[in-house]
Structures are given as C-alpha cells and as structure tokens.
PDB file of C-alpha atoms in Angstrom:
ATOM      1  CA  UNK D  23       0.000   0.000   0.000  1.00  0.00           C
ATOM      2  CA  UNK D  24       2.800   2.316  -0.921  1.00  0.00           C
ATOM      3  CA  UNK D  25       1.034   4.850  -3.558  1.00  0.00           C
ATOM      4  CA  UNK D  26       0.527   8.226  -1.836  1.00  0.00           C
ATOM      5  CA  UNK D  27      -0.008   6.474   1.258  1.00  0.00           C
ATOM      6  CA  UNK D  28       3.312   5.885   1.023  1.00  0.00           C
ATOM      7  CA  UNK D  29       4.470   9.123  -0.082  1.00  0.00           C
ATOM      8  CA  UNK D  30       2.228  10.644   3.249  1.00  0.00           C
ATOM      9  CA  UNK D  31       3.453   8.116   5.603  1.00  0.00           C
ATOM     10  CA  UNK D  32       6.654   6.669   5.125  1.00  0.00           C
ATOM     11  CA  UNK D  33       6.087   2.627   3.909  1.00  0.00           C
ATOM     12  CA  UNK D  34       2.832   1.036   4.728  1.00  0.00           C
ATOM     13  CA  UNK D  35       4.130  -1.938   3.299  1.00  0.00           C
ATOM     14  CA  UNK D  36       6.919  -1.938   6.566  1.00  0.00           C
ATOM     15  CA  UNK D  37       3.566  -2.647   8.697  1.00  0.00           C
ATOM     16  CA  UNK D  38       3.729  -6.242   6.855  1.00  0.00           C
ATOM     17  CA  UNK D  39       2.220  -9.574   8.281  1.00  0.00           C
ATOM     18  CA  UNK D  40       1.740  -7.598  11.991  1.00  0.00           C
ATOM     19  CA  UNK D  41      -1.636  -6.248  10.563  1.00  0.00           C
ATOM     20  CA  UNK D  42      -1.224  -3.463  12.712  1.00  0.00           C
ATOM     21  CA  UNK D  43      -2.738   0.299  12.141  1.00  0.00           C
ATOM     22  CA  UNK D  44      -0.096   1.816   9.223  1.00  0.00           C
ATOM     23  CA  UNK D  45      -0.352   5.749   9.678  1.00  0.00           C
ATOM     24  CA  UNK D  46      -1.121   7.753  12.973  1.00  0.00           C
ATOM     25  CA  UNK D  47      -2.704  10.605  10.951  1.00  0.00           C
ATOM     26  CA  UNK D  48      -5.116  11.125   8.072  1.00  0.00           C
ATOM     27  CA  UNK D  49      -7.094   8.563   5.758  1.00  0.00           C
ATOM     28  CA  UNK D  50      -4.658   6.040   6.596  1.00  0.00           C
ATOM     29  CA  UNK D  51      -5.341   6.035  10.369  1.00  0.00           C
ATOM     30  CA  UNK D  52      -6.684   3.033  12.292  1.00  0.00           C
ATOM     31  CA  UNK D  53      -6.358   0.964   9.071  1.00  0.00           C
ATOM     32  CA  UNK D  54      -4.524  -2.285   8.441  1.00  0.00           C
ATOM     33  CA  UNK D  55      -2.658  -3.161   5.886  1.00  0.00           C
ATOM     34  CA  UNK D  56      -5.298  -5.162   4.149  1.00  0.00           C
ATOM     35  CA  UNK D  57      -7.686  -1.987   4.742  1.00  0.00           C
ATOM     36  CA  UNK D  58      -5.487  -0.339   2.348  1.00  0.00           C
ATOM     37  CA  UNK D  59      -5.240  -2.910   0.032  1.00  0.00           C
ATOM     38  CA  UNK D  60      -8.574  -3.334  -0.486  1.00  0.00           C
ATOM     39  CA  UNK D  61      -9.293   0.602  -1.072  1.00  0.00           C
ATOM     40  CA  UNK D  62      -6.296   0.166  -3.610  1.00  0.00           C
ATOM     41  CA  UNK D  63      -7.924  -2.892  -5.457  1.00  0.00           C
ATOM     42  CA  UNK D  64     -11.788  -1.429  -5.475  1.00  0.00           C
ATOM     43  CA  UNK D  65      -9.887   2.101  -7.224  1.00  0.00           C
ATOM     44  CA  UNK D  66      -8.491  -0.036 -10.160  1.00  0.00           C
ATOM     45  CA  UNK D  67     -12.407  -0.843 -11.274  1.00  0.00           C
ATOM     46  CA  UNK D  68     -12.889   0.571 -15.072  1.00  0.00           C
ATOM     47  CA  UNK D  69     -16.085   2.605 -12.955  1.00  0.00           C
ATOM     48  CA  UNK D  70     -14.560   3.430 -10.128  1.00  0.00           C
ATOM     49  CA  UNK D  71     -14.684   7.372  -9.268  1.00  0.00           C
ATOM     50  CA  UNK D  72     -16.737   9.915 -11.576  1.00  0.00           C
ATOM     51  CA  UNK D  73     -15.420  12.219 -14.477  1.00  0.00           C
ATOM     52  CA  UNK D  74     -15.471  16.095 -14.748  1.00  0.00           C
ATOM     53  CA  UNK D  75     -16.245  18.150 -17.563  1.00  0.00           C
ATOM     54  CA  UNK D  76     -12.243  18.655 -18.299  1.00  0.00           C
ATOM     55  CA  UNK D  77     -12.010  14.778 -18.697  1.00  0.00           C
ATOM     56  CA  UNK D  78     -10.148  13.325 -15.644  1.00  0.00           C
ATOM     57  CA  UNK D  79     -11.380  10.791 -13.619  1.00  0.00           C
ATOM     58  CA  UNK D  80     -11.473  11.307  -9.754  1.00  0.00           C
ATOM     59  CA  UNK D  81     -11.716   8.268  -7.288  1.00  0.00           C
ATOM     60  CA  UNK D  82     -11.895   8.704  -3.861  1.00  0.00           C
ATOM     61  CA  UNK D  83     -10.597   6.173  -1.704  1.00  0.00           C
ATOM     62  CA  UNK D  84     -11.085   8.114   1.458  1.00  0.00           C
ATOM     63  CA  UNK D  85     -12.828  11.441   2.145  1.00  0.00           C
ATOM     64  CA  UNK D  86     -11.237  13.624   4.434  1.00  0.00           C
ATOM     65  CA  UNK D  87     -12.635  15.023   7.047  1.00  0.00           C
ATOM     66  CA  UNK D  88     -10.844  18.386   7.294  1.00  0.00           C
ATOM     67  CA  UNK D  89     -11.407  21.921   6.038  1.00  0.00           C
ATOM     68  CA  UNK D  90     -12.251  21.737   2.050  1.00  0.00           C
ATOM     69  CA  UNK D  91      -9.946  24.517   0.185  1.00  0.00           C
ATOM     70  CA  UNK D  92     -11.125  26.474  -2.036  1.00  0.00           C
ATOM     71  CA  UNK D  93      -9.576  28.873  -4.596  1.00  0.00           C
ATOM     72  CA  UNK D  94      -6.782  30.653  -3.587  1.00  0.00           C
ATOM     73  CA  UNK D  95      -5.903  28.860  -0.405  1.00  0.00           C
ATOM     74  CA  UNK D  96      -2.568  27.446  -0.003  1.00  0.00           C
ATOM     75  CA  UNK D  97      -2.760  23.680   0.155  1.00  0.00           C
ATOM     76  CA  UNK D  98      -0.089  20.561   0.385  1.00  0.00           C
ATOM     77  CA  UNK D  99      -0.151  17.062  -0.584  1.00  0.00           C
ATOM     78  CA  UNK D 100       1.748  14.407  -0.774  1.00  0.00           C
ATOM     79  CA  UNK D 101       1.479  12.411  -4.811  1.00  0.00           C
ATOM     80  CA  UNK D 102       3.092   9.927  -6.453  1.00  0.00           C
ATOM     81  CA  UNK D 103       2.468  10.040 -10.399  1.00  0.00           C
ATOM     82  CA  UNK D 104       2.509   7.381 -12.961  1.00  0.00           C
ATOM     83  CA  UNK D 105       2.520   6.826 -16.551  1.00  0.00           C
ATOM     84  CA  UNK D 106       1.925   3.268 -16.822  1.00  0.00           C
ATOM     85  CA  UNK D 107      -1.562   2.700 -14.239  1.00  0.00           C
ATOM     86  CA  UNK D 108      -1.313   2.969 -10.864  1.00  0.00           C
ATOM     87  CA  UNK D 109       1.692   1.290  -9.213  1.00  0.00           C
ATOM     88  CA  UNK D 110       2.310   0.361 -12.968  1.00  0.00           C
ATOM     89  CA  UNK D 111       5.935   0.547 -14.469  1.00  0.00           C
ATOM     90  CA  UNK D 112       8.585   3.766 -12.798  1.00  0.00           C
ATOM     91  CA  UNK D 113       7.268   6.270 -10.898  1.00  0.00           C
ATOM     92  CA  UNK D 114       7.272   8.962 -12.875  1.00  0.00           C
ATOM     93  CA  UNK D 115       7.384  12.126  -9.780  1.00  0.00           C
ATOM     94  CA  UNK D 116       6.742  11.256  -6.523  1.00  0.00           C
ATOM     95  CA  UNK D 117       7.083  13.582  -3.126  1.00  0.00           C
ATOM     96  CA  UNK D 118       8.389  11.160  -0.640  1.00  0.00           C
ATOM     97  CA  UNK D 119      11.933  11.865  -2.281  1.00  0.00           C
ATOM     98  CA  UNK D 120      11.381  15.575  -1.187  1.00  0.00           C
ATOM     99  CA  UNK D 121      11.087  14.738   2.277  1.00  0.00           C
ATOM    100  CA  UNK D 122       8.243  16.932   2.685  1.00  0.00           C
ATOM    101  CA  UNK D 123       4.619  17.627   0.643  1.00  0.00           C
ATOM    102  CA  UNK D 124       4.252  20.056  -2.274  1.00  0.00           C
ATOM    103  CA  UNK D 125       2.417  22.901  -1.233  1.00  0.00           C
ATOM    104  CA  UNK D 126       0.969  25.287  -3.626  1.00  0.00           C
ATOM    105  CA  UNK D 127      -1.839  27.935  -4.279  1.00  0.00           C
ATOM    106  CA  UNK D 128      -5.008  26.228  -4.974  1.00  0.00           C
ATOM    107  CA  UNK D 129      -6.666  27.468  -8.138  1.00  0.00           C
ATOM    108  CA  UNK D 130      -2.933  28.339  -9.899  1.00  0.00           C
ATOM    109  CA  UNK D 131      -1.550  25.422 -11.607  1.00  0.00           C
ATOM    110  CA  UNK D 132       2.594  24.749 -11.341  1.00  0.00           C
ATOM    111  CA  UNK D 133       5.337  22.876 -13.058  1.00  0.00           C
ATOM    112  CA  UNK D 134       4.179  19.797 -10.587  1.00  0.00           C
ATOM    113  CA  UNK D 135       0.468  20.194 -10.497  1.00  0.00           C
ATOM    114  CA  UNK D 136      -0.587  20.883 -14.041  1.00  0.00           C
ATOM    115  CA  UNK D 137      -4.005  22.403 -14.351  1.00  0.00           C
ATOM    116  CA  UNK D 138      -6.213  19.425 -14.464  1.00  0.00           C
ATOM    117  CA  UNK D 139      -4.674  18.265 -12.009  1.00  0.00           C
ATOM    118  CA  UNK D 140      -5.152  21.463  -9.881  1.00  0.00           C
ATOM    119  CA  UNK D 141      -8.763  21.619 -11.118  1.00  0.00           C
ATOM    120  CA  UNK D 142      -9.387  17.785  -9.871  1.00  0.00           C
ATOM    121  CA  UNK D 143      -8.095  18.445  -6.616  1.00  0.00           C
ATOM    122  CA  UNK D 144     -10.425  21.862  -6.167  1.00  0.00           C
ATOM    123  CA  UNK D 145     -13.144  19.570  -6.844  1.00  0.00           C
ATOM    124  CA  UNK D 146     -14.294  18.627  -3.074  1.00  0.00           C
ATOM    125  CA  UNK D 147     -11.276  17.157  -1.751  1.00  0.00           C
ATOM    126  CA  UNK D 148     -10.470  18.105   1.902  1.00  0.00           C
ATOM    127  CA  UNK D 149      -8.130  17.604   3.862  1.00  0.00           C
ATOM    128  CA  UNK D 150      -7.166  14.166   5.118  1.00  0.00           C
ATOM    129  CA  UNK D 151      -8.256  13.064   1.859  1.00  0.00           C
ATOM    130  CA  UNK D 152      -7.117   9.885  -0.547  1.00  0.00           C
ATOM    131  CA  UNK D 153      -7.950  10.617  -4.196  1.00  0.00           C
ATOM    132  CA  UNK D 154      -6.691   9.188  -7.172  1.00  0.00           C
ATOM    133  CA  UNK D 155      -6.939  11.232 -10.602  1.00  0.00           C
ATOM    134  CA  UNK D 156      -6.666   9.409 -14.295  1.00  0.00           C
ATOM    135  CA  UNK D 157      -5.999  12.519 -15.970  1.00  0.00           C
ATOM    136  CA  UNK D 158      -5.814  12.611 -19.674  1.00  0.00           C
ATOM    137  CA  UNK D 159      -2.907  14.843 -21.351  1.00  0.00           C
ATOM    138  CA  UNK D 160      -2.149  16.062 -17.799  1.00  0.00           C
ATOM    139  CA  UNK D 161       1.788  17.385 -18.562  1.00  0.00           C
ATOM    140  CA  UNK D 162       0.111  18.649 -22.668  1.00  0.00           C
ATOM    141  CA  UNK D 163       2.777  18.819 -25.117  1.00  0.00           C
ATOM    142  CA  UNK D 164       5.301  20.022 -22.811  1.00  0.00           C
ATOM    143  CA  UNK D 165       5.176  16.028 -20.895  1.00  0.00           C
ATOM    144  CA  UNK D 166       6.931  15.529 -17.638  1.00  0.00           C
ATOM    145  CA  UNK D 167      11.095  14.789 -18.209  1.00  0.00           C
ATOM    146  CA  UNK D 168      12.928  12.559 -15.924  1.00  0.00           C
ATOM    147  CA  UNK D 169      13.169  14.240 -12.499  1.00  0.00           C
ATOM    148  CA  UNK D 170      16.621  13.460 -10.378  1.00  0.00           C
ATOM    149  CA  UNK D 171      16.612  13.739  -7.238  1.00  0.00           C
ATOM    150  CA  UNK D 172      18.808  14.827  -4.152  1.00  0.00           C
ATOM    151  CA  UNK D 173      19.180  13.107  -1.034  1.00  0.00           C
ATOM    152  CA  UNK D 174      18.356  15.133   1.967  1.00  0.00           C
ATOM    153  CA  UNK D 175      15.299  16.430  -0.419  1.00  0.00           C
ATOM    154  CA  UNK D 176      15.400  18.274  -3.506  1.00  0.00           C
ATOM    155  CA  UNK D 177      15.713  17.449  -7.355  1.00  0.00           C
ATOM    156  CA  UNK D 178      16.440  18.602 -10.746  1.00  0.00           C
ATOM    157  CA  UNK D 179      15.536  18.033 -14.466  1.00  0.00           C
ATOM    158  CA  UNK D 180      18.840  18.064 -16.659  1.00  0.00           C
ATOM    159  CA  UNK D 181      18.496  19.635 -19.952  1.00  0.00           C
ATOM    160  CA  UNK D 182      18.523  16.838 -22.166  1.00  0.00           C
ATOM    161  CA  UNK D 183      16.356  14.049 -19.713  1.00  0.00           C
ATOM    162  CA  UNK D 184      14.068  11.856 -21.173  1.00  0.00           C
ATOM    163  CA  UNK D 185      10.575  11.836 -21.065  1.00  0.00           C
ATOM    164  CA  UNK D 186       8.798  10.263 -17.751  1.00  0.00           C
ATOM    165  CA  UNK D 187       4.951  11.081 -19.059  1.00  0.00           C
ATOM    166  CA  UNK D 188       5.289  11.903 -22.449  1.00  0.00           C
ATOM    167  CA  UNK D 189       3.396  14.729 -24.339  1.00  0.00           C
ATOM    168  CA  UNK D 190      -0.398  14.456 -24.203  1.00  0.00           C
ATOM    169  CA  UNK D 191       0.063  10.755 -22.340  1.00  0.00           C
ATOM    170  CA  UNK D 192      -2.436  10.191 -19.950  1.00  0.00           C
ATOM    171  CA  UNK D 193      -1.015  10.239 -16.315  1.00  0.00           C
ATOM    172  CA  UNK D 194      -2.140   8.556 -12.923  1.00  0.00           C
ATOM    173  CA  UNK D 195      -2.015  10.550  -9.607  1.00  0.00           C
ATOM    174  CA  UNK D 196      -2.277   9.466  -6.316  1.00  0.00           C
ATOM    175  CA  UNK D 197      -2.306  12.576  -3.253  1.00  0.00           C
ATOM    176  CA  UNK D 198      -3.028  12.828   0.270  1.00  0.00           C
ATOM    177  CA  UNK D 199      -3.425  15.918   1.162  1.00  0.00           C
ATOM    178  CA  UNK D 200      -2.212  17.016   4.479  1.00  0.00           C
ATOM    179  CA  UNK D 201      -3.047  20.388   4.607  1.00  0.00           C
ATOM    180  CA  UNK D 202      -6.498  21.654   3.068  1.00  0.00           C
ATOM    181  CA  UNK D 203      -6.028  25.198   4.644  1.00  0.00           C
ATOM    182  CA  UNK D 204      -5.946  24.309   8.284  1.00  0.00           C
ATOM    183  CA  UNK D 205      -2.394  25.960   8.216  1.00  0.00           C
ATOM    184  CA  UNK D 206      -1.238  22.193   9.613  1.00  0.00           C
ATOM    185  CA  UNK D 207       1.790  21.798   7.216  1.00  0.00           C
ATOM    186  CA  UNK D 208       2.134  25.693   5.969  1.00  0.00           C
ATOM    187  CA  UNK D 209       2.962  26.516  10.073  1.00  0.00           C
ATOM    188  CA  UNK D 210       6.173  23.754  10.355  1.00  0.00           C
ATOM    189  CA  UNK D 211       7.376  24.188   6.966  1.00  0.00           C
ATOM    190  CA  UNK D 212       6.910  27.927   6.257  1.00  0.00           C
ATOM    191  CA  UNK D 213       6.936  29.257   9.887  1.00  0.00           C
ATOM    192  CA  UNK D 214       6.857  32.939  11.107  1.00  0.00           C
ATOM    193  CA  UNK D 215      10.641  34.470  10.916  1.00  0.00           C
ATOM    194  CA  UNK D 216      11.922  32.108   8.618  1.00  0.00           C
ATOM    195  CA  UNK D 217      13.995  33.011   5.569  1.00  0.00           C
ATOM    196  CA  UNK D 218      12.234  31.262   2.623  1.00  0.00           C
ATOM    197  CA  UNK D 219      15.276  29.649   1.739  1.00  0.00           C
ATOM    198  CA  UNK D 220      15.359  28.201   4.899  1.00  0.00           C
ATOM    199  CA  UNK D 221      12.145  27.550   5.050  1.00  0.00           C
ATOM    200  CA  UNK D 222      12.572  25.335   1.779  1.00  0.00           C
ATOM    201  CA  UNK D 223      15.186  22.661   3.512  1.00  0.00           C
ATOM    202  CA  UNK D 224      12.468  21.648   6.203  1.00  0.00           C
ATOM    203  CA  UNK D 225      11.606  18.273   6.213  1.00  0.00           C
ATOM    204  CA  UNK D 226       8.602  16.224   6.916  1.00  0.00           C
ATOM    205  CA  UNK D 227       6.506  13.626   5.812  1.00  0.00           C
ATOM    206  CA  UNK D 228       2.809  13.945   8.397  1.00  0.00           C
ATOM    207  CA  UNK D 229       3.204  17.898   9.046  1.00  0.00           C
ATOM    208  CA  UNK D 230       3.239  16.766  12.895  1.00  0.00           C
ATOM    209  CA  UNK D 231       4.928  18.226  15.591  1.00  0.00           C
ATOM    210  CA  UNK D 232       8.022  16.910  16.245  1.00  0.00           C
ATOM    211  CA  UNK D 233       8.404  15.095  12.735  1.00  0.00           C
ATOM    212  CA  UNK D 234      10.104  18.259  11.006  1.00  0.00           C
ATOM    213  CA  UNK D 235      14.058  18.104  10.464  1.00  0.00           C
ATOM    214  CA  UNK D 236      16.576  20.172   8.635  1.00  0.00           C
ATOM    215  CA  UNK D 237      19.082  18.337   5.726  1.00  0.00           C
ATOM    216  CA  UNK D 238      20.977  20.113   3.039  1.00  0.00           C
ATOM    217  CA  UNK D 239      20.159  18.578  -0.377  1.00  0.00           C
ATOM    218  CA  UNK D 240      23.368  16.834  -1.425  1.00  0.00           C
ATOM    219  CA  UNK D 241      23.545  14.478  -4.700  1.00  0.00           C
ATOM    220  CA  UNK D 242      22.061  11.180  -4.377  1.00  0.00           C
TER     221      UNK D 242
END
C-alpha cells in the first residue's frame, strides 16, 4: 500500500504480516494493511470514481474530514504520479523523495500540479483526503522529463532528460493531502521568521509536531 499512502506516511508496506494500524494521521489512520489494500484494489475498477467536464477521472478512496480549500488557499499534498496505471511501471514524480509535501496555491496550476490536475483536486477534496486522478494529457505537449533527485530532499531536471509522461500521455495521480487550509503543514514548513530559503530545507513527511528536520540537499 505504498502509492501516496506511502508518499504521506513513510512505507505502509513496513507494517507487513503484523496487521497493525499503518499511519497515525489522516485517511490512513486506524487501518490495516489489508484496509489499504482493499481501497487500492476497489480504485483499479474501469467505474470506479466519476469524471469532470475537463475529462479526468477522480476516485476517492477516502474522504477527508478536514477543512475543504477552495480557490486561492494554499494547500499541500503528498502524490506519487505514474505513466503506466497505478503502481504500474517507474514512478514517474513522486514527493516522498522531497522529504516533505508540495504545497501550492489552490486554483494556480505549477510545473508539478498541471491544471487538471489542480482543477481535480479543487473539486471537493479536503483535507485528510485519498484521491486518485486518471488525468488525460495532464503534462500537454510540454510532458513531464525525468526528475533526479537529491538526497536530503530536492531534485532537478537536466536539460537533455528523457521523457517520464510523455506529451499528451495520460497520467495517474495518487495525493493525500495534508493540509487543506488548516495551516497544519504551511505553520512547520513555512513558519513565522523564517527566511524562505530556509524555510525550503524543512523536512517532513505527516506535518506533525516533532516530525520536522533540517538536511541540506546533497547528490544522491
């Protein structure tokens, strides 16, 4: 049950035969490892989830329970993104290498969260939240390159990468968010007095006290 789940709580797979509760925060808590499993499984039905008007397919595996953004707050989630099917072939991004979840201003789409993607995400999730997103032509003809990352957090495209999603390929997302405007993960890992660039070498994976750290990115 690695997938965002993963990405949001280190590796539910560690839990293993001990059937014991994976994640001490969000959709994952109180669940067993076959809990997961079996959310994971009933997502990879051809009807699973419902499909917006821009053409991507949303799934659900949990609802959250916390605040619901809307446009224009600040938001952070942890995703892994495929171009294969879910936990199909290489990850092609995934924020568990960064150490921490990828925050950005709902409603404005970024290098990371193209704009279906961004649109998909304003569409009812709330925080504490498991969605997954089939989302066709996600990166459009720009695609998604092979990311590198650094260890300690961190990463880089070089100029001449290959393609990880190429142009108008369809692309798989799984997120948890973390923070649906509550301010959970936007206090620890942009906090009052902070130099941005600091700010940016904060690490964690839950947004909970006592779980943030400091590392320098330095090459895998």
């Amino acid at each position: 049950a690695e997938a965002g789940a993963e990405a949001g709580a280190g590796s539910a797979r560690q839990a293993g035969a001990r059937r014991e509760p994976v994640v001490p925060w969000g959709p994952f808590k109180g669940l067993e490892e076959g809990d997961i499993d079996a959310l994971e499984a009933a997502s990879l039905a051809p009807d699973a989830g419902y499909t917006l008007p821009c053409g991507s397919r949303v799934i659900d595996l949990v609802v959250g329970t916390g605040p619901q953004p809307r446009r224009g707050d600040v938001v952070y989630c942890q995703y892994k993104v495929w171009a294969g099917g879910f936990r199909a072939g290489p990850v092609a991004d995934w924020t568990y290498y960064d150490g921490r979840p990828y925050g950005w201003t709902l409603g404005t789409a970024t290098e990371r969260i193209p704009a279906p993607v961004d649109e998909a995400v304003r569409a009812g999730m709330r925080e504490g939240g498991w969605r997954r997103l089939v989302v066709p032509a996600a990166y459009g003809e720009a695609g998604l390159r092979r990311i590198n990352y650094l260890k300690g957090g961190g990463r880089y495209t070089p100029a001449k990468a290959g393609f990880a999603i190429r142009p108008q390929e369809v692309a798989y997302f799984d997120l948890v968010m973390l923070d649906g405007g509550s301010g959970r993960c936007d206090r620890l890992l942009r906090p009052q007095g902070v130099a941005e660039a600091d700010a940016t070498r904060l690490r964690s994976k839950l947004c909970m006290p006592g779980d943030v750290s400091t590392d320098g990115p330095r090459l895998v």
